[in-house]
mmCIF file of C-alpha atoms in Angstrom:
data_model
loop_
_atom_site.group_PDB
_atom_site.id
_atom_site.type_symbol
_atom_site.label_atom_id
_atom_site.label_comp_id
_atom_site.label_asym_id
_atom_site.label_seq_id
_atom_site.Cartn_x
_atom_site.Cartn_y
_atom_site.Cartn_z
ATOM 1 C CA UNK I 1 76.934 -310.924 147.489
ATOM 2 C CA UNK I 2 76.138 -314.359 146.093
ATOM 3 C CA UNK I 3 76.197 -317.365 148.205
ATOM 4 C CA UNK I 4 79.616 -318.621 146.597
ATOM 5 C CA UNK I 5 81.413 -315.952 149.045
ATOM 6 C CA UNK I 6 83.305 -317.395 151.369
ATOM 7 C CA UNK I 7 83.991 -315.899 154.504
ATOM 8 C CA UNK I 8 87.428 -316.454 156.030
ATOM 9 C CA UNK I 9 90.209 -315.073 158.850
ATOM 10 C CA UNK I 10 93.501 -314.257 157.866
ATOM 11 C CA UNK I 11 95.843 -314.350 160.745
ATOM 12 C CA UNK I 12 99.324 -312.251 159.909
ATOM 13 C CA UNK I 13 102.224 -312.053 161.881
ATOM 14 C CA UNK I 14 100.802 -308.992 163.636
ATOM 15 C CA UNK I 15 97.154 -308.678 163.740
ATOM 16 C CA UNK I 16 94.468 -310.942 162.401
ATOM 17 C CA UNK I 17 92.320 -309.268 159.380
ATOM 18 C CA UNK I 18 88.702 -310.503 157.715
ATOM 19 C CA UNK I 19 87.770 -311.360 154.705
ATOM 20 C CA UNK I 20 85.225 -312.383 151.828
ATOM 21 C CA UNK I 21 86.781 -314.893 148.840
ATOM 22 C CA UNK I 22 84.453 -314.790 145.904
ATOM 23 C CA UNK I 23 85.161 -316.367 142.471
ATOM 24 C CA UNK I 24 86.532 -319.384 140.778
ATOM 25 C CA UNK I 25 89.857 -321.079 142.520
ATOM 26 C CA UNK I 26 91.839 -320.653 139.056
ATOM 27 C CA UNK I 27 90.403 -317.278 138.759
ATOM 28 C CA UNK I 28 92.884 -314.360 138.082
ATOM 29 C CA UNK I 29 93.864 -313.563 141.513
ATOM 30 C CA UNK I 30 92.794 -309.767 142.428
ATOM 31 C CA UNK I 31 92.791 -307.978 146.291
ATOM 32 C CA UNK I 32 89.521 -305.678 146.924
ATOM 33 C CA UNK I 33 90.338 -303.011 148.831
ATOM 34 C CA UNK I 34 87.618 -300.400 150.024
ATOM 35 C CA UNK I 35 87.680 -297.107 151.358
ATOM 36 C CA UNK I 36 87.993 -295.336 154.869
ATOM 37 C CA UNK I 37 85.363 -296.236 157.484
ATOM 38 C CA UNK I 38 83.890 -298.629 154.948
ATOM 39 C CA UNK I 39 84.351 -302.621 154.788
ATOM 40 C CA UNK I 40 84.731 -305.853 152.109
ATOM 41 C CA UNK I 41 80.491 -304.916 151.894
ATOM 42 C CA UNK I 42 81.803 -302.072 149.611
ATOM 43 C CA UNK I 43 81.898 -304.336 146.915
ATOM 44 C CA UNK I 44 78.427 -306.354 147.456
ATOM 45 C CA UNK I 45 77.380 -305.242 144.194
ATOM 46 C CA UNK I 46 80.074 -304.931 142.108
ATOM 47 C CA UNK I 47 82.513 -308.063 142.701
ATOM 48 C CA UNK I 48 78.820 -310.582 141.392
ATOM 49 C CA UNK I 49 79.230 -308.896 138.184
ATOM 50 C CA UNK I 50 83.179 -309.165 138.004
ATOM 51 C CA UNK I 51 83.790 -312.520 135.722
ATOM 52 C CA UNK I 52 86.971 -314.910 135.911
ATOM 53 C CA UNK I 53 88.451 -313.143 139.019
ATOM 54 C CA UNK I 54 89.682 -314.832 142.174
ATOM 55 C CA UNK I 55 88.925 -312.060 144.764
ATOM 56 C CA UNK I 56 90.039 -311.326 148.353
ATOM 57 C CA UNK I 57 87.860 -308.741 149.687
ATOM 58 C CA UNK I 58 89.641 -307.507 152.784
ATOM 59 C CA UNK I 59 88.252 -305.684 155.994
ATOM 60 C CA UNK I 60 91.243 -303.536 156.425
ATOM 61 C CA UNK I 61 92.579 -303.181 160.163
ATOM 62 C CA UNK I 62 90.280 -300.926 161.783
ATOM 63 C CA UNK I 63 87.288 -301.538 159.839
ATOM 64 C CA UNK I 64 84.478 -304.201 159.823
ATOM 65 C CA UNK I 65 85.337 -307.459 161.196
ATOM 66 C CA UNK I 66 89.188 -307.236 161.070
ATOM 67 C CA UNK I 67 91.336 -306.505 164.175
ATOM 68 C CA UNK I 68 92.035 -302.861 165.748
ATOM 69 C CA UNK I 69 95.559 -301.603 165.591
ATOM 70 C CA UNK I 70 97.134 -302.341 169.126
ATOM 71 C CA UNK I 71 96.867 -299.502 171.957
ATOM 72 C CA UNK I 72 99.960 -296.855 171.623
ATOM 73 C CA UNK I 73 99.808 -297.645 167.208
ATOM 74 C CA UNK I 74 97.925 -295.675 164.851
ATOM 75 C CA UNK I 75 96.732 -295.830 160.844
ATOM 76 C CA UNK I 76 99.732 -294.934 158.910
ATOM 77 C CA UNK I 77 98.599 -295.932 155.557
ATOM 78 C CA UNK I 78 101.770 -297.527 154.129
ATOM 79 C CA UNK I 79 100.624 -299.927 157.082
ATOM 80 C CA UNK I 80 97.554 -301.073 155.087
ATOM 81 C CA UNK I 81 100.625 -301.835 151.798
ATOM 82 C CA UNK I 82 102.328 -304.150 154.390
ATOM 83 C CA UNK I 83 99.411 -305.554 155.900
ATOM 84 C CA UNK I 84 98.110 -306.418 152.230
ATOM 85 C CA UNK I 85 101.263 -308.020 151.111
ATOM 86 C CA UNK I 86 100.909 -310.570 153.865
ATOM 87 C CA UNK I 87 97.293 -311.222 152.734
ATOM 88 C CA UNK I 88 98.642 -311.957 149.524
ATOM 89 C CA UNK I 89 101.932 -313.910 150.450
ATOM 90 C CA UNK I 90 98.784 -316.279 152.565
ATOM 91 C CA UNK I 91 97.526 -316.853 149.353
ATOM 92 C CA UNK I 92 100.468 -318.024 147.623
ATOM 93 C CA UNK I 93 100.143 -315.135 145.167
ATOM 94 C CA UNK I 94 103.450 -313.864 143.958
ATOM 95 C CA UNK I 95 101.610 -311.679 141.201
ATOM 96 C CA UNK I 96 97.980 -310.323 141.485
ATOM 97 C CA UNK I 97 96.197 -307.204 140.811
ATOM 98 C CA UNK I 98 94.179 -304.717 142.882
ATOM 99 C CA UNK I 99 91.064 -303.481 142.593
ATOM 100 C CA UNK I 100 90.609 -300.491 144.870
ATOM 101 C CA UNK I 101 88.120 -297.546 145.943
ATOM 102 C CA UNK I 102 88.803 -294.072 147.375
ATOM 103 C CA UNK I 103 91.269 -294.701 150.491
ATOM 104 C CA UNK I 104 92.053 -298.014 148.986
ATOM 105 C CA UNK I 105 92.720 -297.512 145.516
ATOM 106 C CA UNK I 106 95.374 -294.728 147.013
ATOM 107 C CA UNK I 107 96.931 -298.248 148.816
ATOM 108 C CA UNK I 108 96.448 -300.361 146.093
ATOM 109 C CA UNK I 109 98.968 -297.389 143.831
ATOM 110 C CA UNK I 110 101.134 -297.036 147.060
ATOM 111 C CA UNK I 111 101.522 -300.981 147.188
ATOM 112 C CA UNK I 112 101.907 -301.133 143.296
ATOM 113 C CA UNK I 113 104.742 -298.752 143.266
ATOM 114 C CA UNK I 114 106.485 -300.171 146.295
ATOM 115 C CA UNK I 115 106.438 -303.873 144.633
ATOM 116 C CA UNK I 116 105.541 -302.993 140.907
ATOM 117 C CA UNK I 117 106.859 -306.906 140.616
ATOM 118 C CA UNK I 118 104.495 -308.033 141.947
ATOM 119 C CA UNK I 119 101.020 -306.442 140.266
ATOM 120 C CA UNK I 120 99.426 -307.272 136.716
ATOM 121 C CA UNK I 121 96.753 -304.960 136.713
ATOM 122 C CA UNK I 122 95.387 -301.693 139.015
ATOM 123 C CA UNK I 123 91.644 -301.018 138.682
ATOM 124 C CA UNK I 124 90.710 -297.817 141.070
ATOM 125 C CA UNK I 125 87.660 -296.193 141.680
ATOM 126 C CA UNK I 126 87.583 -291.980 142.266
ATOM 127 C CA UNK I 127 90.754 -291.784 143.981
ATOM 128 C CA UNK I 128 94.946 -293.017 142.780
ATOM 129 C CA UNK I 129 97.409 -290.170 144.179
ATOM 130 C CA UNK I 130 98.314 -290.004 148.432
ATOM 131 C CA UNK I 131 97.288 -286.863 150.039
ATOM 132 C CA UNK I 132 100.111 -285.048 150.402
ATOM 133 C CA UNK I 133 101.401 -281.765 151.997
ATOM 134 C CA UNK I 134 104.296 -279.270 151.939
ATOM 135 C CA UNK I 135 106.910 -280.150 153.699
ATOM 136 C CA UNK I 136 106.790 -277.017 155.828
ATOM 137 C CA UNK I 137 103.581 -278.532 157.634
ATOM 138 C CA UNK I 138 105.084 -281.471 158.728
ATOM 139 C CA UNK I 139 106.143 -279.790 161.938
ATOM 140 C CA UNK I 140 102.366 -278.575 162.590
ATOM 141 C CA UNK I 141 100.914 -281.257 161.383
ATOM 142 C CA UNK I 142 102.735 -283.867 163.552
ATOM 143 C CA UNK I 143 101.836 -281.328 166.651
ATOM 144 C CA UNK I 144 97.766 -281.318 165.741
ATOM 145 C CA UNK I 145 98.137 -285.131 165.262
ATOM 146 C CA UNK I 146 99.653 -285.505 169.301
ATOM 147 C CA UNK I 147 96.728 -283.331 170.233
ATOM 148 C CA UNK I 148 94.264 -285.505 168.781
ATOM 149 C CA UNK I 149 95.764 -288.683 170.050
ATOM 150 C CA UNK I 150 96.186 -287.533 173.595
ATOM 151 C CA UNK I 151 92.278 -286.007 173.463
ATOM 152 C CA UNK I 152 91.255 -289.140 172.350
ATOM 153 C CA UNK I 153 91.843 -291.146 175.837
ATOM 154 C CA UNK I 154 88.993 -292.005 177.982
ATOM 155 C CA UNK I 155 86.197 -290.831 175.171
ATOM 156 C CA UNK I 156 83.510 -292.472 174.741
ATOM 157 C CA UNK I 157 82.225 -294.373 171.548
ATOM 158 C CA UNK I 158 78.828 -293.121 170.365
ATOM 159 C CA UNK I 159 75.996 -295.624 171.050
ATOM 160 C CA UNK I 160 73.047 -295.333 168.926
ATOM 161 C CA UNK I 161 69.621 -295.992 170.178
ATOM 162 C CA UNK I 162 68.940 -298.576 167.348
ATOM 163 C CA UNK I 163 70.149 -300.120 163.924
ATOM 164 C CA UNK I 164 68.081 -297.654 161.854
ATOM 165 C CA UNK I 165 69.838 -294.799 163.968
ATOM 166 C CA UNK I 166 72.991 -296.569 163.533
ATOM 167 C CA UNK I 167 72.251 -296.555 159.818
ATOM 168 C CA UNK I 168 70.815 -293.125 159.784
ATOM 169 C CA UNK I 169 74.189 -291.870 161.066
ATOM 170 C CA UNK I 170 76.355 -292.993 157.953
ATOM 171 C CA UNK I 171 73.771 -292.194 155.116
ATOM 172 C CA UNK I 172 74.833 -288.657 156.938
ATOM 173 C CA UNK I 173 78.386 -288.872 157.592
ATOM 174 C CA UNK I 174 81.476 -286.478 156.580
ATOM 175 C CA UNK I 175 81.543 -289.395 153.237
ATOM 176 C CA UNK I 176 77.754 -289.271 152.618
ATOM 177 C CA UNK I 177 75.915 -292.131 151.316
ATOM 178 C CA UNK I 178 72.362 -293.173 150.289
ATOM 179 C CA UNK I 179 70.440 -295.658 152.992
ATOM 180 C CA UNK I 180 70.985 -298.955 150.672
ATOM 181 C CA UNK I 181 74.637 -298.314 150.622
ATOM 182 C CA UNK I 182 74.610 -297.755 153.834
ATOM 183 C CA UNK I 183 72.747 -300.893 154.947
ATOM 184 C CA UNK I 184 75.250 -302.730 153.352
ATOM 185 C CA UNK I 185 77.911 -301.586 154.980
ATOM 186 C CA UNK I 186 75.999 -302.090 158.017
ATOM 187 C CA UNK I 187 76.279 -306.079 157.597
ATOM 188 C CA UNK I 188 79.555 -305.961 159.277
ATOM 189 C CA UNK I 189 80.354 -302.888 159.926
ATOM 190 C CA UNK I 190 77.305 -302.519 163.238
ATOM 191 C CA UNK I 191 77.633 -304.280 166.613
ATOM 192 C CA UNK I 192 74.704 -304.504 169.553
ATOM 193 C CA UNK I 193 76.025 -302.803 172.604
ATOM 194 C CA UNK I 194 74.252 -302.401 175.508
ATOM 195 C CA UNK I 195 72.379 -299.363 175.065
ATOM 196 C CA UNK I 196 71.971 -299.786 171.719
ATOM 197 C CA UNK I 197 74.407 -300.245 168.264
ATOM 198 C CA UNK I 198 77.987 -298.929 167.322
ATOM 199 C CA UNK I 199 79.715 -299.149 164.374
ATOM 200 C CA UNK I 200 82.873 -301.903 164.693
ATOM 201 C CA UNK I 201 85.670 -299.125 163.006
ATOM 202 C CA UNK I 202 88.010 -298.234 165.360
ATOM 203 C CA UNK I 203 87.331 -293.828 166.550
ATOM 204 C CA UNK I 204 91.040 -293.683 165.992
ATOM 205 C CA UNK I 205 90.794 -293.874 162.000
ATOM 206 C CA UNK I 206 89.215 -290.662 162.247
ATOM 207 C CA UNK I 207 92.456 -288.943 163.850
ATOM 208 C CA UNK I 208 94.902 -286.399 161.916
ATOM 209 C CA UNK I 209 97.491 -288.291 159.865
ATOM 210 C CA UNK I 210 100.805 -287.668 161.963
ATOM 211 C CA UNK I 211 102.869 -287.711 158.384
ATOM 212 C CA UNK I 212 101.996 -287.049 154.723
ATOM 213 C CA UNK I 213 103.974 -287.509 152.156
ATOM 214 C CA UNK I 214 104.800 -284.453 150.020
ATOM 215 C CA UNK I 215 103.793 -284.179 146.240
ATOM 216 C CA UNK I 216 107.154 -285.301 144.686
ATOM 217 C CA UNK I 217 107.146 -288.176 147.232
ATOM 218 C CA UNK I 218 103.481 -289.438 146.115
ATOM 219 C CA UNK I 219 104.126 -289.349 142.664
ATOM 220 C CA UNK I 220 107.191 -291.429 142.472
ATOM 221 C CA UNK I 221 104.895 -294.288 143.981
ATOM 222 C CA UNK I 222 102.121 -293.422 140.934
ATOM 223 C CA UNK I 223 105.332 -292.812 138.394
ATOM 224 C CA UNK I 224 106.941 -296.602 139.384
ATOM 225 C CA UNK I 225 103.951 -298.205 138.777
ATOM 226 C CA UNK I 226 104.261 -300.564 135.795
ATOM 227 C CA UNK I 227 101.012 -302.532 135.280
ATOM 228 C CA UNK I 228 98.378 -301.377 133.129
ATOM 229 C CA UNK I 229 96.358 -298.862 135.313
ATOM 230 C CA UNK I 230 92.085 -298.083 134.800
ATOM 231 C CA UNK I 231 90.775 -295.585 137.012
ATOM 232 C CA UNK I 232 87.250 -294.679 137.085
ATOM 233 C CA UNK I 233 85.895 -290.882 137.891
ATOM 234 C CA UNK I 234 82.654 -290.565 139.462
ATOM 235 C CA UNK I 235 81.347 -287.073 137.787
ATOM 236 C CA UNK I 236 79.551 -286.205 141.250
ATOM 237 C CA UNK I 237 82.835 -288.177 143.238
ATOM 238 C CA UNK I 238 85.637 -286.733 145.023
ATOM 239 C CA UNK I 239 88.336 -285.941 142.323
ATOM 240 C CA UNK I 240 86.389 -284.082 140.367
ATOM 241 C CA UNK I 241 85.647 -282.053 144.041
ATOM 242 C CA UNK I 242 89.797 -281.180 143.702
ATOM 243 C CA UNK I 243 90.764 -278.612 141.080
ATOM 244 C CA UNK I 244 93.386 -279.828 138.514
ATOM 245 C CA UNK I 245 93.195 -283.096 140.627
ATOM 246 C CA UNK I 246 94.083 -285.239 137.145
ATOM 247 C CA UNK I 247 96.555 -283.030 135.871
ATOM 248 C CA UNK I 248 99.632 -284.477 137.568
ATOM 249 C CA UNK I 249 98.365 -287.712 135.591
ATOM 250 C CA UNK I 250 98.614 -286.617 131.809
ATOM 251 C CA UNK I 251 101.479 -287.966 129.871
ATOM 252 C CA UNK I 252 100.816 -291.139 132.307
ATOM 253 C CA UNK I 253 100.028 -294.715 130.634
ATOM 254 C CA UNK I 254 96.885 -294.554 132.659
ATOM 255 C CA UNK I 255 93.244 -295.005 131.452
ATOM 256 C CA UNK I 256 91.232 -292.492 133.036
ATOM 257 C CA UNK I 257 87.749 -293.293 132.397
ATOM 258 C CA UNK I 258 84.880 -290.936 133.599
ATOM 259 C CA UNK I 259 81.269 -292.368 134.990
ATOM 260 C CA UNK I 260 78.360 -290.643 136.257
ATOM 261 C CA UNK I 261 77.394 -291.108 139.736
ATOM 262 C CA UNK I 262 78.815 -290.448 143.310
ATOM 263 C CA UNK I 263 82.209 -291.149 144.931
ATOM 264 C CA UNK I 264 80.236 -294.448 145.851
ATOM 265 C CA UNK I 265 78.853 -294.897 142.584
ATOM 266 C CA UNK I 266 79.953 -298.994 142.574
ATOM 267 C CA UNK I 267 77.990 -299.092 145.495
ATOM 268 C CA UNK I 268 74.851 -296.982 145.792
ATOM 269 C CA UNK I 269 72.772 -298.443 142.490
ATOM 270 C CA UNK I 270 73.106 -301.425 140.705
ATOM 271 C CA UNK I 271 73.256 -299.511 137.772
ATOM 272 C CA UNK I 272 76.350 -297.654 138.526
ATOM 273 C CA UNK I 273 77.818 -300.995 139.547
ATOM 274 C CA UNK I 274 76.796 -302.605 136.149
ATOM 275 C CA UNK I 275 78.789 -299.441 135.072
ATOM 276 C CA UNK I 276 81.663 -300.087 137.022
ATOM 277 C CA UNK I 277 82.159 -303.567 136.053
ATOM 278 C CA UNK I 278 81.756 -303.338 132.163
ATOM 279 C CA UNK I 279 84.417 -301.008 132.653
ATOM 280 C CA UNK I 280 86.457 -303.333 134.454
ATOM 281 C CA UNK I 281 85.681 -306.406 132.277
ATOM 282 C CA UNK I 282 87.047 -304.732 129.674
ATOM 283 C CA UNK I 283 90.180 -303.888 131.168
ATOM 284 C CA UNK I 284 90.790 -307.738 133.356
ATOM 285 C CA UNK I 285 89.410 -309.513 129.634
ATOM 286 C CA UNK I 286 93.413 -307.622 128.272
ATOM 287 C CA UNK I 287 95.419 -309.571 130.871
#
């Protein structure tokens, strides 16, 4: 990012979150929200070549310089909504839109449904509908999520040898990603330790989700959304990994808009973040 980001602490009511402000004051105000284990550094390449845009870009609670969730509390993602709208009511902001990748663009659709109010516009990147599950799972899946809580006390975070290890280690983890993407993220998302380097997120993100919300319960968040909607499908990204992942979206007033590249394809190349943000130009330039 440019040197007109402005790096600031938000303290809520309940836990204090970080953040990068980039663009003009009178700027159309939008939240950034990135994806799981990821941070604001998400957007490094893509929020420079944004134009006329106010923009938050928030460390969500668990992940790069923000606050950890306190002991005995977990990441419920309807957390992240209410967390967001906080941000926002700091800001003065009683309308703003979202831009949002993977993880968050599913909170940026949750948040827009909950307060459709109270958002102009919803730009997402590879990702709009909750995970979901049957409701005959809940019972299991609340179980499995105990289990993993419980084996998580007194476990060790992994300390790598060095930054390149430290590195090394996300370019190969469960959300792959090539080393310059992951060097960014490493900005703020990489602490010295001694004994080497971890990375800041809290081990607790990477738990199993207590409660999902079933299919009929996800889309009546994407169905009450009433802002114009763009969201952008990496060809090599992670709905087009899901079969029939876009169906439950046709008859929708969304703009679906497909771009080749990775799940991180805003992130990875400048090129697929020029990509990204003519795309998104296009669609803030209709406000």
């Amino acid at each position: 990012m440019s040197a007109q980001v402005e790096e600031v602490r938000l303290s809520l009511p309940h836990i204090e979150l970080a953040a990068h402000v980039y663009g003009p004051a009178d700027g159309h105000p939008v939240l950034a929200v990135h994806g799981w284990m990821d941070n604001a550094m998400s957007f490094a390449r893509l929020i420079p070549k944004l134009d006329g845009l106010r923009i938050v870009a928030v460390d969500l609670a668990g992940h790069g310089y923000s606050d950890h969730r306190p002991p005995g509390t977990g990441y419920l993602i309807w957390d992240y909504v209410y967390d967001l709208l906080h941000v926002a009511n700091q800001f003065g902001w009683e309308r703003f839109s979202l831009l949002g990748h993977s993880m968050g663009a599913i909170v940026s659709t949750l948040l827009a449904g909950t307060v459709p109010e109270r958002v102009q516009r919803l730009a997402l990147i590879d990702a709009i509908i909750p995970h979901t599950s049957k409701p005959e799972a809940a019972p299991q899946e609340l179980a499995a999520a105990f289990e993993s809580l419980m084996a998580q006390k007194g476990k060790r975070r992994r300390v790598h040898e060095s930054l390149e290890a430290a590195i090394e280690a996300r370019v190969k983890g469960k959300v792959p990603l090539n080393r310059e993407a992951s060097e960014l993220l490493a900005q703020r998302g990489v602490m010295p330790v001694p004994g080497g380097y971890i990375w800041r997120t809290d081990p607790r993100l990477a738990l199993s989700s207590p409660l999902r919300l079933t299919f009929d319960q996800a889309m009546a968040f994407v169905r009450r959304v009433t802002c114009p909607v763009n969201l952008i499908v990496a060809e090599q990204g992670y709905l087009k990994r899901i079969p029939h992942a876009l169906e439950p979206l046709r008859g929708l007033p969304i703009d679906i808009v497909e771009q080749p590249g990775p799940h991180h394809l805003h992130l990875e190349s400048e090129a697929g973040a020029q990509a990204v943000a003519d795309c998104f130009n296009r669609f803030f330039r209709t406000a």
